Amino acid sequence: MGWAIALHGGAGNIPLTLPPERREPEEAALRHCLQMGTAALKAKQPPLDVVELVVRELENNPHFNAGRGSVLTSNGTVEMEACIMDGICKEQGVETIDPSHFITPNNIERLERVKEANRVQIDYTEPIQKEVEKQTPVADGDSQIGTVGCVAVDIQGNLAAATSTGGFVNKMVGRIGDTPIIGAGTYANRFCAVSATGKGEAIMRATVARDVAAIMEYKGLSLKDAADYVIQECAPRGTAGLVAVSATGEVTMPFNTTGMFRACATEDGYSEIGIWPSV
Amino acid sequence: MGGWAIAVHGGAGVDPNLPHERQEEAKQLLTRCLNLGISALRSSLSAIDVVELVVRELESDPLFNSGRGSALTGKGTVEMEASIMDGSGRRCGAVSGLTMVKNPVSLARLVMDKSPHSYLAFSGAEEFGRQQGLEMVDNSYFITEDNVEMLKLAKEANTIMYDYRIPTVGLDTCSAVVESPLQMNGLPISVYAPETVGCVVVDSEGRCAAATSTGGLMNKMTGRIGDSPLIGAGTYACDLCGVSCTGEGEAIIRGTLSRDVAAVMEYKGLGLQEAVDYVIQERLDEGKAGLIAVSRNGEVAYGFNCVGMFRGCATENGFMEVGIWE
């Protein structure tokens, strides 16, 4: 047991040929956010505060698809969504309480971001088709700069998760994805905290984040086995990745896409930053 | 296969002092909607078509809190939301923040069938509805006298915690926590009765579907989204079952109520009624809610942990029941 933290900057078809100048800023950002989150946990800040401050940092970084740097709707505007959930573990047999906050796209923020959006380079990602999944090879750059998220647990087993996104390129105005939906992109209870990323519609229909916790609870699987099961069996290949921590300080970061920008650290000194599957 | 089955609801959490005429009106509406669904099922319409047409009927009737007759926002306007899910393939569609679409559930269906997405909201959703040729009306169409009065009461209730006008007779059978007027969503139930509507169906091919529609919370902030349009919270359907929930939105969201019915069936192997009971007992903590559910085997079930739920259910073998109380 001990604290643990994991964060992601999106799962998708990140080509192995991603040039260093595209890769390095993101890796640096992940490292920086991991350090921030780790320092906060060491300073005994509650996981809910930790995930918020880490995701804020990721939102402020224009290399990720959240806050500043959000991808554009079909109208060339930015519409963001985010979610945070607190899975409180109280002692002495008190019932678990999970206050959750659901934030809808905020029109005022949207106006502010439009000005910044004019400075954002348009992502080359293909818009996701409903019926047919097009794996069109992209000429350059990553195929999907993704959603960001963070999960954390402290020594007492208090868990929290947060996810934030600009959605995907050329989405219809008003489109809401999995990110702000409790149980889809974000979930935390007394078993684990989960933040998912990938193709929103697939994550919603598979209730990815909730299912990791449900499988741990109802089938007794470990965090890693539950997360692997959901990623391998419940979401089609190429659609999802997640980061998760358990109440006992374990961490896992599975994905069924080409890559996922991710980082994690645990109290016993383990840490990892990566993009593609670690062989 | 066990044949078709259908259930409808008009909200969990009912004022025990609801006048008798209102209770009768509600039962008549539920019966009418049930019969509509039953004849559609007998004509071999698929589950997804049946849930849509039944919820459209509930939306068009001003009695419950959806479509016409929706609860009002703090500004006196109507903002509606709905979701629909097709168990085969778990396709889903949801909408929020609608002010002009006459039948929100039909827009949710179009989002599912005709858009690349699963959830659209506010102006983007209404624009899509317009493009698809859906019937659009003025926001005033949805507003009823009853609800204008209700909004006034709600605003007063927000400044004084309890309404001294609500008689406390007959509350001894209610929740043990309450010692003054029955509360839901933190305020007197006569004002905050959810009355969200929903329908779940399994057709004779064993396909399940679910749909939920609402105007949301009386006196809500504009932009507030509840559980009804959230897949896994207010609505869920998969191979095993179809579920629609109603009650305190926050409790339903954090309990991922509708998904959990299916999850305990899938991961714990519980039967439909067991799963419904388990979720109502274990997943709500202090929250008050209810749900209706059908399974692919033609079973129907419902459960609620509050005082009353407007509901009706029927199965192919002739069973039919409409009720409000325990």
PDB file of N, CA, C and O in Angstrom, chain A residues 2 5 20 26 28 37 68-69 71 79 89 120 123 176 180 188 191 204 206 222 227 232 240 259 261 268:
ATOM      1  N   GLY A   2       0.333   2.277  -0.553  1.00  0.00           N
ATOM      2  CA  GLY A   2       1.085   3.523  -0.635  1.00  0.00           C
ATOM      3  C   GLY A   2       0.397   4.394  -1.653  1.00  0.00           C
ATOM      4  O   GLY A   2      -0.594   3.988  -2.238  1.00  0.00           O
ATOM      5  N   ILE A   5       0.076   7.431  -8.652  1.00  0.00           N
ATOM      6  CA  ILE A   5      -0.505   8.410  -9.563  1.00  0.00           C
ATOM      7  C   ILE A   5      -0.223   7.984 -10.991  1.00  0.00           C
ATOM      8  O   ILE A   5       0.826   7.406 -11.285  1.00  0.00           O
ATOM      9  N   PRO A  20      11.136  13.334 -33.287  1.00  0.00           N
ATOM     10  CA  PRO A  20      11.489  13.790 -31.943  1.00  0.00           C
ATOM     11  C   PRO A  20      10.894  15.153 -31.595  1.00  0.00           C
ATOM     12  O   PRO A  20      10.453  15.357 -30.467  1.00  0.00           O
ATOM     13  N   GLU A  26       5.904  16.603 -25.560  1.00  0.00           N
ATOM     14  CA  GLU A  26       4.865  15.889 -24.825  1.00  0.00           C
ATOM     15  C   GLU A  26       5.449  15.055 -23.709  1.00  0.00           C
ATOM     16  O   GLU A  26       4.927  15.025 -22.596  1.00  0.00           O
ATOM     17  N   ALA A  28       8.171  15.670 -22.170  1.00  0.00           N
ATOM     18  CA  ALA A  28       8.613  16.627 -21.147  1.00  0.00           C
ATOM     19  C   ALA A  28       7.430  17.080 -20.299  1.00  0.00           C
ATOM     20  O   ALA A  28       7.524  17.187 -19.076  1.00  0.00           O
ATOM     21  N   GLY A  37       2.432  16.117  -9.590  1.00  0.00           N
ATOM     22  CA  GLY A  37       1.454  15.273  -8.904  1.00  0.00           C
ATOM     23  C   GLY A  37       2.103  14.494  -7.782  1.00  0.00           C
ATOM     24  O   GLY A  37       1.554  14.369  -6.685  1.00  0.00           O
ATOM     25  N   ARG A  68      -6.223  24.826 -23.497  1.00  0.00           N
ATOM     26  CA  ARG A  68      -5.486  25.467 -24.582  1.00  0.00           C
ATOM     27  C   ARG A  68      -4.869  24.366 -25.445  1.00  0.00           C
ATOM     28  O   ARG A  68      -4.160  23.501 -24.957  1.00  0.00           O
ATOM     29  N   GLY A  69      -5.159  24.444 -26.756  1.00  0.00           N
ATOM     30  CA  GLY A  69      -4.687  23.357 -27.617  1.00  0.00           C
ATOM     31  C   GLY A  69      -5.793  22.404 -27.967  1.00  0.00           C
ATOM     32  O   GLY A  69      -5.577  21.419 -28.677  1.00  0.00           O
ATOM     33  N   VAL A  71      -8.756  20.724 -29.890  1.00  0.00           N
ATOM     34  CA  VAL A  71      -9.028  20.659 -31.327  1.00  0.00           C
ATOM     35  C   VAL A  71     -10.314  21.415 -31.644  1.00  0.00           C
ATOM     36  O   VAL A  71     -11.091  21.745 -30.751  1.00  0.00           O
ATOM     37  N   GLU A  79     -14.852  23.674 -28.165  1.00  0.00           N
ATOM     38  CA  GLU A  79     -15.840  23.325 -27.135  1.00  0.00           C
ATOM     39  C   GLU A  79     -15.220  22.246 -26.264  1.00  0.00           C
ATOM     40  O   GLU A  79     -14.881  21.166 -26.749  1.00  0.00           O
ATOM     41  N   CYS A  89     -12.975   6.933   0.430  1.00  0.00           N
ATOM     42  CA  CYS A  89     -12.975   5.715   1.220  1.00  0.00           C
ATOM     43  C   CYS A  89     -12.976   6.132   2.676  1.00  0.00           C
ATOM     44  O   CYS A  89     -11.959   6.567   3.183  1.00  0.00           O
ATOM     45  N   VAL A 120      -3.969  27.720 -32.774  1.00  0.00           N
ATOM     46  CA  VAL A 120      -3.708  26.280 -32.683  1.00  0.00           C
ATOM     47  C   VAL A 120      -3.614  25.678 -34.066  1.00  0.00           C
ATOM     48  O   VAL A 120      -4.407  25.961 -34.932  1.00  0.00           O
ATOM     49  N   ASP A 123      -5.323  19.757 -36.257  1.00  0.00           N
ATOM     50  CA  ASP A 123      -4.899  18.364 -36.219  1.00  0.00           C
ATOM     51  C   ASP A 123      -5.306  17.699 -37.529  1.00  0.00           C
ATOM     52  O   ASP A 123      -6.339  17.983 -38.091  1.00  0.00           O
ATOM     53  N   ILE A 176     -20.953  15.896 -27.462  1.00  0.00           N
ATOM     54  CA  ILE A 176     -20.361  15.560 -26.165  1.00  0.00           C
ATOM     55  C   ILE A 176     -19.819  14.142 -26.269  1.00  0.00           C
ATOM     56  O   ILE A 176     -20.490  13.257 -26.807  1.00  0.00           O
ATOM     57  N   PRO A 180     -16.813  13.658 -20.157  1.00  0.00           N
ATOM     58  CA  PRO A 180     -17.528  14.182 -18.996  1.00  0.00           C
ATOM     59  C   PRO A 180     -18.594  13.224 -18.468  1.00  0.00           C
ATOM     60  O   PRO A 180     -19.349  13.587 -17.579  1.00  0.00           O
ATOM     61  N   ALA A 188     -14.547   6.948 -10.258  1.00  0.00           N
ATOM     62  CA  ALA A 188     -13.772   6.623  -9.060  1.00  0.00           C
ATOM     63  C   ALA A 188     -14.725   6.179  -7.980  1.00  0.00           C
ATOM     64  O   ALA A 188     -15.790   6.767  -7.806  1.00  0.00           O
ATOM     65  N   PHE A 191     -12.844   1.263  -4.917  1.00  0.00           N
ATOM     66  CA  PHE A 191     -11.973   0.227  -5.470  1.00  0.00           C
ATOM     67  C   PHE A 191     -10.840   0.799  -6.313  1.00  0.00           C
ATOM     68  O   PHE A 191      -9.699   0.340  -6.223  1.00  0.00           O
ATOM     69  N   MET A 204     -18.138   5.296 -24.466  1.00  0.00           N
ATOM     70  CA  MET A 204     -19.463   5.508 -23.864  1.00  0.00           C
ATOM     71  C   MET A 204     -20.270   4.237 -23.868  1.00  0.00           C
ATOM     72  O   MET A 204     -20.880   3.853 -22.891  1.00  0.00           O
ATOM     73  N   ALA A 206     -19.326   1.242 -24.061  1.00  0.00           N
ATOM     74  CA  ALA A 206     -18.747   0.168 -23.253  1.00  0.00           C
ATOM     75  C   ALA A 206     -18.600   0.557 -21.775  1.00  0.00           C
ATOM     76  O   ALA A 206     -18.086  -0.225 -20.988  1.00  0.00           O
ATOM     77  N   SER A 222      -8.118  -8.446 -10.114  1.00  0.00           N
ATOM     78  CA  SER A 222      -7.203  -7.394  -9.674  1.00  0.00           C
ATOM     79  C   SER A 222      -7.368  -6.186 -10.594  1.00  0.00           C
ATOM     80  O   SER A 222      -7.986  -6.285 -11.660  1.00  0.00           O
ATOM     81  N   ALA A 227      -8.651  -4.102 -15.776  1.00  0.00           N
ATOM     82  CA  ALA A 227      -8.381  -3.094 -16.807  1.00  0.00           C
ATOM     83  C   ALA A 227      -8.022  -3.757 -18.138  1.00  0.00           C
ATOM     84  O   ALA A 227      -8.504  -3.348 -19.198  1.00  0.00           O
ATOM     85  N   GLN A 232      -9.234  -5.140 -23.639  1.00  0.00           N
ATOM     86  CA  GLN A 232      -9.122  -6.167 -24.679  1.00  0.00           C
ATOM     87  C   GLN A 232     -10.477  -6.678 -25.144  1.00  0.00           C
ATOM     88  O   GLN A 232     -10.647  -7.005 -26.306  1.00  0.00           O
ATOM     89  N   ALA A 240      -9.393   2.470 -27.486  1.00  0.00           N
ATOM     90  CA  ALA A 240      -9.361   2.911 -26.091  1.00  0.00           C
ATOM     91  C   ALA A 240      -8.058   2.642 -25.360  1.00  0.00           C
ATOM     92  O   ALA A 240      -7.317   1.703 -25.672  1.00  0.00           O
ATOM     93  N   GLY A 259      -0.624   3.690 -29.583  1.00  0.00           N
ATOM     94  CA  GLY A 259       0.134   4.259 -28.475  1.00  0.00           C
ATOM     95  C   GLY A 259      -0.752   5.055 -27.546  1.00  0.00           C
ATOM     96  O   GLY A 259      -1.921   5.303 -27.835  1.00  0.00           O
ATOM     97  N   PHE A 261       0.058   8.414 -24.747  1.00  0.00           N
ATOM     98  CA  PHE A 261       0.983   9.253 -23.958  1.00  0.00           C
ATOM     99  C   PHE A 261       0.644   9.031 -22.505  1.00  0.00           C
ATOM    100  O   PHE A 261      -0.485   9.274 -22.091  1.00  0.00           O
ATOM    101  N   ASP A 268       6.661   3.288  -3.868  1.00  0.00           N
ATOM    102  CA  ASP A 268       7.865   2.470  -3.699  1.00  0.00           C
ATOM    103  C   ASP A 268       8.964   2.810  -4.712  1.00  0.00           C
ATOM    104  O   ASP A 268       9.931   2.080  -4.849  1.00  0.00           O
TER     105      ASP A 268
END
